[in-house]
């Protein structure tokens, strides 16, 4: 077949670009097919445009469902420090934040995509954008790759181009998951895998804002606060996080919520769960009550809203006070013990998570039993490699998902070029 490459990579995302760079460095002819109009579109949106590309504490325990045996072999083949070394080799300076999250020193996700794309071009690899892979057919010691030209996402009415075929000795499938379809997320990789006979478990949105039916949310829409957050079941914490909590009209979001969302989504299948926000994590309830009492003496005879100003975001303390039955305009009186308890454990019911449109990561995907953990080669289809979010493996928030995408992509690209 004309137009045959050593390696065709499906998807110019994090895993696909890393695979393409490593395969091209090893001397393979490499073509990356990407349906978006630019490579690395999702990378550009990560870490709010700053790209939290890894974490200093990567361990198998950070990944779900538990896959310690699989990841032990993966991290033996490419230890976590191999990922930072990979980026240093691309010329990217990086920094570690106090909580262990790694970012490019420039704090620009664009530099991560740029460093990968520049290296790929320098090594002779090509990226063909606005091209969607529609079928992968093994045969003749390689693959026939069926693809078609597609219009950019904003041209909603444009049709697809004619289908055409390319040849590949090896294929790296790195098409990601369906999260954020507005920037290219799609389940097409899962469909390609199923068509090749791979077992793909149900795709579920995780690391997502949570929905709640609370009426007070209308008043709190847009309010942010640093909190300690607990996911509760029957009065017992199931999981805890700390960081910013963002109230929205539909529910809650922000890093503290995203950290708990996977546990919430999983527990919600069987139990009724709720969140408890602690707005004063640095104080015990007793100390907070003492602080409120002291403040009440200072504001004696004055309305609660005067007492509240400067204590916490006014909308938050008003919501907490109303939930304790305290009048906002009434003079401060008894009930401050209840207010202290409410500010230490402000309950928010959880009704579900937002869907793929707002979720950052997909759980579920290609069965790990069918993948070699050191090369990411398919155990079912010779010459096929599967990398990134398409695998049935998702990480905690904090750089772990991108770390897995780079790791699996690097190992797959190296192995595909060698085979
Ligand atoms: C808003 C947001 C913020 C995030 N922030 C972080 C963060 O800071 N740190 C972190 O670790 N993780 C973060 N994540 C998660 C992280 O971005 C993903 O886990 C990671 O990008 C997965 O890499 P991937 O290569 O598997 O998939 P992707 O990066 O999604 O790449 C897949 C590519 O394949 C293309 N594609 C799909 N199907 C086809 C097809 N049939 N033909 C051709 N091309 C196709 C897609 O257009 C896409 O470009 C964030 C996610 C989102 C949505």
Tab-separated table of C-alpha atoms and ligand atoms in Angstrom:
chain	number	residue	atom	x	y	z
A	1	UNK	CA	0.000	0.000	0.000
A	2	UNK	CA	1.194	3.523	-0.787
A	3	UNK	CA	1.572	5.883	2.162
A	4	UNK	CA	2.708	3.252	4.596
A	5	UNK	CA	4.332	4.351	7.854
A	6	UNK	CA	6.227	2.441	10.495
A	7	UNK	CA	3.930	3.872	13.158
A	8	UNK	CA	0.555	5.611	12.849
A	9	UNK	CA	-0.611	7.259	16.065
A	10	UNK	CA	-4.346	7.896	16.479
A	11	UNK	CA	-4.820	11.089	18.476
A	12	UNK	CA	-2.410	13.984	19.024
A	13	UNK	CA	-3.188	14.239	22.738
A	14	UNK	CA	-0.805	13.758	25.642
A	15	UNK	CA	-0.252	10.009	25.142
A	16	UNK	CA	-0.213	10.213	21.331
A	17	UNK	CA	2.327	13.056	21.145
A	18	UNK	CA	4.634	11.365	23.673
A	19	UNK	CA	4.396	8.085	21.714
A	20	UNK	CA	5.057	9.846	18.400
A	21	UNK	CA	8.121	11.678	19.762
A	22	UNK	CA	9.657	8.486	21.157
A	23	UNK	CA	8.933	6.441	18.016
A	24	UNK	CA	10.386	9.182	15.776
A	25	UNK	CA	13.466	9.489	18.034
A	26	UNK	CA	13.994	5.746	17.573
A	27	UNK	CA	14.086	6.261	13.803
A	28	UNK	CA	10.568	5.156	12.829
A	29	UNK	CA	8.552	6.988	10.166
A	30	UNK	CA	5.643	8.419	12.170
A	31	UNK	CA	2.284	9.921	11.223
A	32	UNK	CA	-0.123	11.247	13.848
A	33	UNK	CA	-3.783	11.538	12.820
A	34	UNK	CA	-5.803	14.041	14.843
A	35	UNK	CA	-9.412	15.037	14.328
A	36	UNK	CA	-9.079	18.440	16.008
A	37	UNK	CA	-7.720	21.425	14.096
A	38	UNK	CA	-4.662	21.604	16.395
A	39	UNK	CA	-2.596	19.019	18.269
A	40	UNK	CA	-2.812	18.799	22.056
A	41	UNK	CA	-6.072	20.734	22.383
A	42	UNK	CA	-6.951	19.114	25.718
A	43	UNK	CA	-3.433	19.644	27.091
A	44	UNK	CA	-3.963	23.386	26.504
A	45	UNK	CA	-6.928	23.332	28.910
A	46	UNK	CA	-5.226	21.360	31.670
A	47	UNK	CA	-4.404	22.936	35.022
A	48	UNK	CA	-6.443	26.006	33.982
A	49	UNK	CA	-4.069	26.589	31.043
A	50	UNK	CA	-0.936	26.015	33.145
A	51	UNK	CA	-0.742	22.211	32.666
A	52	UNK	CA	-0.227	20.331	35.907
A	53	UNK	CA	1.705	17.724	33.939
A	54	UNK	CA	2.797	15.380	36.744
A	55	UNK	CA	3.242	15.021	40.484
A	56	UNK	CA	6.247	14.411	42.725
A	57	UNK	CA	4.385	11.594	44.550
A	58	UNK	CA	3.336	9.247	41.764
A	59	UNK	CA	2.611	5.772	43.164
A	60	UNK	CA	0.251	2.964	42.053
A	61	UNK	CA	-2.067	3.914	44.960
A	62	UNK	CA	-2.985	7.107	43.085
A	63	UNK	CA	-4.728	5.117	40.328
A	64	UNK	CA	-8.134	3.433	40.079
A	65	UNK	CA	-9.399	0.757	39.920
A	66	UNK	CA	-6.518	-0.683	41.974
A	67	UNK	CA	-3.851	-1.953	39.575
A	68	UNK	CA	-0.730	-2.170	41.766
A	69	UNK	CA	0.736	-5.242	40.057
A	70	UNK	CA	0.250	-3.730	36.575
A	71	UNK	CA	1.642	-0.311	37.533
A	72	UNK	CA	4.615	-1.787	39.403
A	73	UNK	CA	5.771	-3.216	36.073
A	74	UNK	CA	4.979	0.056	34.272
A	75	UNK	CA	6.966	2.153	36.764
A	76	UNK	CA	9.818	-0.360	36.622
A	77	UNK	CA	9.939	0.170	32.836
A	78	UNK	CA	9.676	3.974	33.190
A	79	UNK	CA	10.062	5.314	36.744
A	80	UNK	CA	8.178	8.562	37.490
A	81	UNK	CA	11.456	10.526	37.206
A	82	UNK	CA	11.666	9.299	33.607
A	83	UNK	CA	8.757	11.589	32.733
A	84	UNK	CA	10.450	14.733	34.050
A	85	UNK	CA	13.655	13.609	32.298
A	86	UNK	CA	11.621	13.236	29.075
A	87	UNK	CA	10.427	16.848	29.356
A	88	UNK	CA	13.894	18.106	30.271
A	89	UNK	CA	15.074	16.396	27.079
A	90	UNK	CA	12.495	18.474	25.197
A	91	UNK	CA	13.972	21.616	26.746
A	92	UNK	CA	11.054	22.283	29.104
A	93	UNK	CA	11.899	23.851	32.456
A	94	UNK	CA	9.510	22.810	35.217
A	95	UNK	CA	8.684	23.679	38.815
A	96	UNK	CA	7.247	21.775	41.784
A	97	UNK	CA	4.546	23.421	43.874
A	98	UNK	CA	4.431	22.939	47.656
A	99	UNK	CA	1.771	20.224	47.291
A	100	UNK	CA	3.929	18.216	44.862
A	101	UNK	CA	2.190	19.193	41.605
A	102	UNK	CA	4.550	19.792	38.675
A	103	UNK	CA	4.050	22.586	36.134
A	104	UNK	CA	6.081	24.045	33.279
A	105	UNK	CA	8.131	26.894	34.744
A	106	UNK	CA	6.457	29.277	32.286
A	107	UNK	CA	3.028	28.159	33.636
A	108	UNK	CA	1.924	27.844	30.005
A	109	UNK	CA	0.382	24.609	28.730
A	110	UNK	CA	1.160	25.940	25.256
A	111	UNK	CA	4.874	25.390	25.972
A	112	UNK	CA	4.262	21.707	26.717
A	113	UNK	CA	2.453	21.217	23.404
A	114	UNK	CA	5.072	23.342	21.630
A	115	UNK	CA	8.017	21.357	23.040
A	116	UNK	CA	6.403	18.051	21.968
A	117	UNK	CA	5.391	19.285	18.495
A	118	UNK	CA	8.804	20.880	17.821
A	119	UNK	CA	10.664	17.706	18.752
A	120	UNK	CA	8.358	15.574	16.616
A	121	UNK	CA	8.814	17.827	13.581
A	122	UNK	CA	12.597	17.912	14.125
A	123	UNK	CA	12.656	14.087	14.160
A	124	UNK	CA	10.697	13.936	10.890
A	125	UNK	CA	7.323	12.944	12.375
A	126	UNK	CA	4.159	14.478	10.883
A	127	UNK	CA	0.829	15.479	12.414
A	128	UNK	CA	-2.190	15.505	10.107
A	129	UNK	CA	-5.000	17.460	11.770
A	130	UNK	CA	-8.713	17.513	10.890
A	131	UNK	CA	-8.399	13.801	10.147
A	132	UNK	CA	-10.465	11.218	11.981
A	133	UNK	CA	-9.550	7.538	12.108
A	134	UNK	CA	-12.700	5.511	11.419
A	135	UNK	CA	-11.405	1.915	11.283
A	136	UNK	CA	-8.275	-0.115	11.973
A	137	UNK	CA	-8.006	-3.397	10.093
A	138	UNK	CA	-5.133	-5.755	10.903
A	139	UNK	CA	-3.616	-7.705	8.015
A	140	UNK	CA	-0.456	-8.261	5.989
A	141	UNK	CA	1.805	-7.810	9.007
A	142	UNK	CA	0.402	-4.386	9.803
A	143	UNK	CA	-2.784	-2.367	9.607
A	144	UNK	CA	-4.958	-0.692	7.063
A	145	UNK	CA	-5.961	2.607	8.680
A	146	UNK	CA	-9.219	4.076	7.385
A	147	UNK	CA	-9.604	7.811	7.938
A	148	UNK	CA	-11.507	10.821	6.608
A	149	UNK	CA	-11.076	14.573	6.631
A	150	UNK	CA	-13.362	16.379	9.095
A	151	UNK	CA	-14.262	20.038	9.512
A	152	UNK	CA	-13.209	22.039	12.577
A	153	UNK	CA	-15.689	21.702	15.455
A	154	UNK	CA	-17.053	25.216	15.049
A	155	UNK	CA	-18.238	24.431	11.494
A	156	UNK	CA	-21.231	22.524	12.743
A	157	UNK	CA	-22.940	21.986	9.378
A	158	UNK	CA	-19.879	20.860	7.394
A	159	UNK	CA	-19.863	17.229	6.293
A	160	UNK	CA	-17.046	14.694	6.347
A	161	UNK	CA	-14.637	14.157	3.501
A	162	UNK	CA	-14.172	10.959	1.477
A	163	UNK	CA	-12.702	8.004	3.352
A	164	UNK	CA	-9.114	7.067	2.463
A	165	UNK	CA	-6.673	4.350	3.502
A	166	UNK	CA	-3.165	4.498	4.930
A	167	UNK	CA	-0.816	1.658	5.808
A	168	UNK	CA	0.878	1.227	9.194
A	169	UNK	CA	3.235	-1.451	10.424
A	170	UNK	CA	2.230	-0.598	14.001
A	171	UNK	CA	-0.581	1.504	15.424
A	172	UNK	CA	-0.617	3.424	18.705
A	173	UNK	CA	-4.222	4.052	19.687
A	174	UNK	CA	-4.261	7.105	21.978
A	175	UNK	CA	-7.662	8.598	21.270
A	176	UNK	CA	-8.500	9.509	24.904
A	177	UNK	CA	-11.981	9.455	26.420
A	178	UNK	CA	-15.275	11.291	25.939
A	179	UNK	CA	-14.720	14.045	28.551
A	180	UNK	CA	-14.948	17.618	27.308
A	181	UNK	CA	-16.385	16.814	23.848
A	182	UNK	CA	-16.304	20.574	23.200
A	183	UNK	CA	-12.495	20.284	22.832
A	184	UNK	CA	-12.361	16.918	21.104
A	185	UNK	CA	-13.183	14.334	23.772
A	186	UNK	CA	-14.804	11.345	22.133
A	187	UNK	CA	-15.604	7.671	22.644
A	188	UNK	CA	-14.338	6.795	19.178
A	189	UNK	CA	-11.171	5.187	20.567
A	190	UNK	CA	-13.282	2.838	22.680
A	191	UNK	CA	-15.339	1.921	19.594
A	192	UNK	CA	-12.161	1.216	17.569
A	193	UNK	CA	-10.875	-0.999	20.392
A	194	UNK	CA	-14.142	-2.940	20.675
A	195	UNK	CA	-14.152	-3.488	16.895
A	196	UNK	CA	-10.675	-5.044	17.272
A	197	UNK	CA	-12.012	-7.487	19.880
A	198	UNK	CA	-10.783	-5.733	23.036
A	199	UNK	CA	-12.920	-5.706	26.195
A	200	UNK	CA	-13.792	-2.108	27.091
A	201	UNK	CA	-15.595	-1.473	30.382
A	202	UNK	CA	-18.314	1.191	30.695
A	203	UNK	CA	-16.989	4.757	30.417
A	204	UNK	CA	-17.908	6.933	33.411
A	205	UNK	CA	-17.160	10.637	33.999
A	206	UNK	CA	-15.024	11.184	37.125
A	207	UNK	CA	-13.154	14.219	38.541
A	208	UNK	CA	-16.261	16.255	37.909
A	209	UNK	CA	-18.286	18.966	39.650
A	210	UNK	CA	-21.101	17.529	41.791
A	211	UNK	CA	-24.791	18.282	41.501
A	212	UNK	CA	-26.897	19.094	44.560
A	213	UNK	CA	-30.541	19.950	45.029
A	214	UNK	CA	-30.003	22.454	47.883
A	215	UNK	CA	-32.146	25.590	47.562
A	216	UNK	CA	-29.519	27.827	49.237
A	217	UNK	CA	-27.189	27.297	46.260
A	218	UNK	CA	-28.986	29.977	44.263
A	219	UNK	CA	-27.761	32.556	46.795
A	220	UNK	CA	-24.232	31.110	46.922
A	221	UNK	CA	-23.617	30.845	43.154
A	222	UNK	CA	-20.005	31.941	42.506
A	223	UNK	CA	-18.870	31.996	46.172
A	224	UNK	CA	-15.426	30.453	46.778
A	225	UNK	CA	-13.886	29.478	50.123
A	226	UNK	CA	-10.880	27.508	51.321
A	227	UNK	CA	-12.217	24.490	53.217
A	228	UNK	CA	-11.545	21.068	54.596
A	229	UNK	CA	-14.130	18.907	52.863
A	230	UNK	CA	-15.501	15.546	53.948
A	231	UNK	CA	-17.524	13.066	51.919
A	232	UNK	CA	-19.980	11.622	54.455
A	233	UNK	CA	-21.971	8.431	54.730
A	234	UNK	CA	-24.179	7.896	57.809
A	235	UNK	CA	-22.240	10.458	59.858
A	236	UNK	CA	-18.848	8.903	59.055
A	237	UNK	CA	-16.308	10.420	56.643
A	238	UNK	CA	-15.651	8.237	53.598
A	239	UNK	CA	-12.942	10.508	52.186
A	240	UNK	CA	-11.474	13.949	52.890
A	241	UNK	CA	-9.825	16.736	50.905
A	242	UNK	CA	-8.675	20.308	51.398
A	243	UNK	CA	-8.560	23.299	49.085
A	244	UNK	CA	-10.928	25.690	47.394
A	245	UNK	CA	-14.658	24.976	47.288
A	246	UNK	CA	-16.727	26.754	44.633
A	247	UNK	CA	-20.507	26.979	45.026
A	248	UNK	CA	-22.507	27.081	41.797
A	249	UNK	CA	-26.218	27.271	41.032
A	250	UNK	CA	-26.301	23.519	40.305
A	251	UNK	CA	-23.984	22.266	43.070
A	252	UNK	CA	-20.304	22.450	44.015
A	253	UNK	CA	-16.981	22.451	42.205
A	254	UNK	CA	-13.376	23.541	42.782
A	255	UNK	CA	-10.277	21.464	43.608
A	256	UNK	CA	-11.567	20.209	46.990
A	257	UNK	CA	-14.694	18.804	45.307
A	258	UNK	CA	-12.887	17.390	42.263
A	259	UNK	CA	-10.581	15.474	44.616
A	260	UNK	CA	-13.583	13.742	46.214
A	261	UNK	CA	-15.734	13.363	43.112
A	262	UNK	CA	-14.508	9.900	42.129
A	263	UNK	CA	-15.231	8.541	45.626
A	264	UNK	CA	-18.622	10.314	45.626
A	265	UNK	CA	-19.641	8.973	42.202
A	266	UNK	CA	-18.606	5.442	43.208
A	267	UNK	CA	-20.317	5.495	46.635
A	268	UNK	CA	-23.475	7.082	45.223
A	269	UNK	CA	-24.245	3.903	43.286
A	270	UNK	CA	-25.101	2.149	46.577
A	271	UNK	CA	-25.501	4.837	49.240
A	272	UNK	CA	-26.864	8.289	49.893
A	273	UNK	CA	-23.834	10.500	50.463
A	274	UNK	CA	-23.346	14.168	51.286
A	275	UNK	CA	-20.507	16.640	51.774
A	276	UNK	CA	-19.548	18.533	54.908
A	277	UNK	CA	-17.548	21.725	54.470
A	278	UNK	CA	-15.402	22.964	57.349
A	279	UNK	CA	-14.893	26.718	56.835
A	280	UNK	CA	-12.493	26.974	59.802
A	281	UNK	CA	-10.235	23.915	59.523
A	282	UNK	CA	-7.530	25.640	61.573
A	283	UNK	CA	-9.818	25.795	64.678
A	284	UNK	CA	-11.553	23.105	66.691
A	285	UNK	CA	-15.309	23.592	67.108
A	286	UNK	CA	-14.680	24.596	70.749
A	287	UNK	CA	-12.155	27.255	69.743
A	288	UNK	CA	-14.427	28.566	67.004
A	289	UNK	CA	-17.302	28.840	69.496
A	290	UNK	CA	-15.018	30.765	71.867
A	291	UNK	CA	-14.089	33.105	68.996
A	292	UNK	CA	-17.790	33.673	68.162
A	293	UNK	CA	-18.603	34.374	71.819
A	294	UNK	CA	-15.805	36.934	72.056
A	295	UNK	CA	-17.034	38.534	68.870
A	296	UNK	CA	-20.628	38.576	70.198
A	297	UNK	CA	-19.410	40.635	73.166
A	298	UNK	CA	-17.815	43.094	70.723
A	299	UNK	CA	-21.029	43.367	68.672
A	300	UNK	CA	-23.505	43.258	71.614
A	301	UNK	CA	-26.929	44.653	70.672
A	302	UNK	CA	-26.043	44.830	66.976
A	303	UNK	CA	-27.535	42.698	64.170
A	304	UNK	CA	-25.962	39.442	63.072
A	305	UNK	CA	-24.972	40.925	59.710
A	306	UNK	CA	-22.624	43.379	61.497
A	307	UNK	CA	-21.175	40.501	63.524
A	308	UNK	CA	-20.693	38.487	60.301
A	309	UNK	CA	-18.851	41.140	58.288
A	310	UNK	CA	-15.148	40.247	58.212
A	311	UNK	CA	-15.638	36.796	59.724
A	312	UNK	CA	-16.265	34.829	56.530
A	313	UNK	CA	-17.791	35.512	53.103
A	314	UNK	CA	-21.042	37.257	53.986
A	315	UNK	CA	-23.202	35.032	51.751
A	316	UNK	CA	-21.781	31.913	53.381
A	317	UNK	CA	-22.291	33.011	56.949
A	318	UNK	CA	-25.786	34.212	56.097
A	319	UNK	CA	-26.656	30.792	54.634
A	320	UNK	CA	-25.162	29.074	57.703
A	321	UNK	CA	-27.030	31.383	60.086
A	322	UNK	CA	-30.367	30.882	58.322
A	323	UNK	CA	-29.856	27.099	58.442
A	324	UNK	CA	-29.399	27.431	62.227
A	325	UNK	CA	-32.557	29.522	62.545
A	326	UNK	CA	-30.683	32.758	63.361
A	327	UNK	CA	-32.181	35.997	61.999
A	328	UNK	CA	-29.788	37.978	59.781
A	329	UNK	CA	-31.101	41.342	60.955
A	330	UNK	CA	-31.905	40.274	64.529
A	331	UNK	CA	-29.545	41.192	67.372
A	332	UNK	CA	-27.010	38.532	68.281
A	333	UNK	CA	-28.386	36.259	70.959
A	334	UNK	CA	-28.274	32.595	71.870
A	335	UNK	CA	-27.461	29.989	69.213
A	336	UNK	CA	-23.792	30.695	68.564
A	337	UNK	CA	-22.893	27.106	69.556
A	338	UNK	CA	-25.159	25.914	66.705
A	339	UNK	CA	-23.543	28.410	64.325
A	340	UNK	CA	-20.054	27.187	65.275
A	341	UNK	CA	-21.134	23.581	64.624
A	342	UNK	CA	-22.645	24.586	61.255
A	343	UNK	CA	-19.498	26.446	60.160
A	344	UNK	CA	-17.401	23.376	61.037
A	345	UNK	CA	-19.712	20.942	59.217
A	346	UNK	CA	-21.820	22.738	56.592
A	347	UNK	CA	-23.766	19.928	54.908
A	348	UNK	CA	-24.368	19.850	51.139
A	349	UNK	CA	-26.378	16.979	49.682
A	350	UNK	CA	-24.987	15.239	46.602
A	351	UNK	CA	-27.361	14.179	43.823
A	352	UNK	CA	-24.833	13.097	41.192
A	353	UNK	CA	-21.989	14.387	39.086
A	354	UNK	CA	-22.101	16.530	35.993
A	355	UNK	CA	-21.636	14.481	32.831
A	356	UNK	CA	-18.806	14.104	30.327
A	357	UNK	CA	-19.216	17.746	29.216
A	358	UNK	CA	-17.810	18.955	32.564
A	359	UNK	CA	-15.771	15.994	33.782
A	360	UNK	CA	-11.997	16.026	33.446
A	361	UNK	CA	-11.314	12.330	33.379
A	362	UNK	CA	-12.995	9.154	32.134
A	363	UNK	CA	-13.016	6.015	34.270
A	364	UNK	CA	-13.403	2.663	32.525
A	365	UNK	CA	-11.835	1.670	29.219
A	366	UNK	CA	-9.592	-1.004	27.753
A	367	UNK	CA	-9.131	-4.007	30.056
A	368	UNK	CA	-5.616	-4.001	31.543
A	369	UNK	CA	-5.580	-7.814	31.370
A	370	UNK	CA	-5.253	-7.420	27.595
A	371	UNK	CA	-2.319	-4.950	27.732
A	372	UNK	CA	1.391	-5.485	28.455
A	373	UNK	CA	2.225	-3.120	31.364
A	374	UNK	CA	5.811	-2.469	30.217
A	375	UNK	CA	5.128	-1.724	26.531
A	376	UNK	CA	1.368	-1.049	26.368
A	377	UNK	CA	1.190	-3.559	23.526
A	378	UNK	CA	-2.130	-5.272	22.990
A	379	UNK	CA	-2.017	-8.928	23.985
A	380	UNK	CA	-4.793	-9.609	21.438
A	381	UNK	CA	-3.821	-7.669	18.312
A	382	UNK	CA	-0.160	-7.903	17.252
A	383	UNK	CA	1.300	-4.486	16.387
A	384	UNK	CA	-1.376	-2.533	18.307
A	385	UNK	CA	-0.489	-0.335	21.316
A	386	UNK	CA	-3.023	1.346	23.592
A	387	UNK	CA	-2.069	4.411	25.677
A	388	UNK	CA	-3.554	7.150	27.848
A	389	UNK	CA	-7.067	7.670	29.096
A	390	UNK	CA	-8.376	4.950	26.799
A	391	UNK	CA	-7.073	2.430	29.344
A	392	UNK	CA	-9.219	1.276	32.258
A	393	UNK	CA	-7.066	3.285	34.655
A	394	UNK	CA	-7.676	6.776	35.989
A	395	UNK	CA	-5.700	8.824	38.466
A	396	UNK	CA	-6.464	11.252	41.270
A	397	UNK	CA	-6.472	14.922	40.373
A	398	UNK	CA	-3.091	16.629	40.785
A	399	UNK	CA	-1.166	15.654	37.625
A	400	UNK	CA	-1.571	11.874	37.891
A	401	UNK	CA	-3.688	11.502	34.745
A	402	UNK	CA	-1.287	13.346	32.497
A	403	UNK	CA	1.572	11.429	34.119
A	404	UNK	CA	-0.049	8.167	33.077
A	405	UNK	CA	-0.673	9.492	29.558
A	406	UNK	CA	3.012	10.452	29.114
A	407	UNK	CA	4.262	7.191	30.693
A	408	UNK	CA	2.082	4.893	28.603
A	409	UNK	CA	2.714	6.976	25.468
A	410	UNK	CA	6.513	6.979	25.897
A	411	UNK	CA	6.633	3.217	26.532
A	412	UNK	CA	4.240	2.453	23.648
A	413	UNK	CA	6.128	4.699	21.204
A	414	UNK	CA	9.497	3.139	22.089
A	415	UNK	CA	8.169	-0.404	21.761
A	416	UNK	CA	6.261	0.294	18.538
A	417	UNK	CA	9.404	1.688	16.910
A	418	UNK	CA	11.474	-1.303	18.009
A	419	UNK	CA	9.141	-4.105	16.954
B	1	LIG	C1	-10.389	20.778	31.564
B	1	LIG	C2	-9.427	19.654	31.893
B	1	LIG	C3	-8.363	19.906	32.744
B	1	LIG	C4	-7.479	18.876	33.069
B	1	LIG	N1	-6.413	19.156	33.865
B	1	LIG	C5	-5.509	18.182	34.140
B	1	LIG	C6	-4.328	18.464	34.859
B	1	LIG	O1	-4.029	19.629	35.176
B	1	LIG	N2	-3.488	17.420	35.148
B	1	LIG	C7	-3.745	16.136	34.750
B	1	LIG	O2	-2.953	15.245	35.047
B	1	LIG	N3	-4.840	15.852	34.018
B	1	LIG	C8	-5.710	16.828	33.685
B	1	LIG	N4	-6.798	16.538	32.908
B	1	LIG	C9	-6.933	15.170	32.371
B	1	LIG	C10	-5.974	14.980	31.177
B	1	LIG	O3	-6.111	16.076	30.304
B	1	LIG	C11	-6.263	13.689	30.411
B	1	LIG	O4	-6.257	12.589	31.306
B	1	LIG	C12	-5.213	13.468	29.328
B	1	LIG	O5	-5.252	14.523	28.394
B	1	LIG	C13	-5.446	12.148	28.606
B	1	LIG	O6	-4.514	12.065	27.557
B	1	LIG	P1	-4.849	11.194	26.256
B	1	LIG	O7	-3.715	11.410	25.310
B	1	LIG	O8	-5.190	9.820	26.639
B	1	LIG	O9	-6.162	11.839	25.664
B	1	LIG	P2	-6.371	13.290	25.039
B	1	LIG	O10	-5.398	14.254	25.581
B	1	LIG	O11	-7.830	13.550	25.188
B	1	LIG	O12	-6.031	13.082	23.496
B	1	LIG	C14	-6.792	12.261	22.635
B	1	LIG	C15	-6.751	12.882	21.264
B	1	LIG	O13	-7.291	11.977	20.315
B	1	LIG	C16	-8.099	12.672	19.389
B	1	LIG	N5	-9.015	11.684	18.804
B	1	LIG	C17	-10.030	11.023	19.430
B	1	LIG	N6	-10.592	10.150	18.571
B	1	LIG	C18	-9.925	10.268	17.395
B	1	LIG	C19	-10.049	9.623	16.127
B	1	LIG	N7	-10.953	8.662	15.927
B	1	LIG	N8	-9.233	10.013	15.107
B	1	LIG	C20	-8.284	10.999	15.301
B	1	LIG	N9	-8.124	11.631	16.489
B	1	LIG	C21	-8.928	11.253	17.530
B	1	LIG	C22	-8.769	13.737	20.238
B	1	LIG	O14	-9.224	14.811	19.454
B	1	LIG	C23	-7.614	14.134	21.182
B	1	LIG	O15	-6.855	15.188	20.655
B	1	LIG	C24	-7.685	17.560	32.555
B	1	LIG	C25	-8.755	17.323	31.697
B	1	LIG	C26	-9.617	18.361	31.360
B	1	LIG	C27	-10.757	18.083	30.415
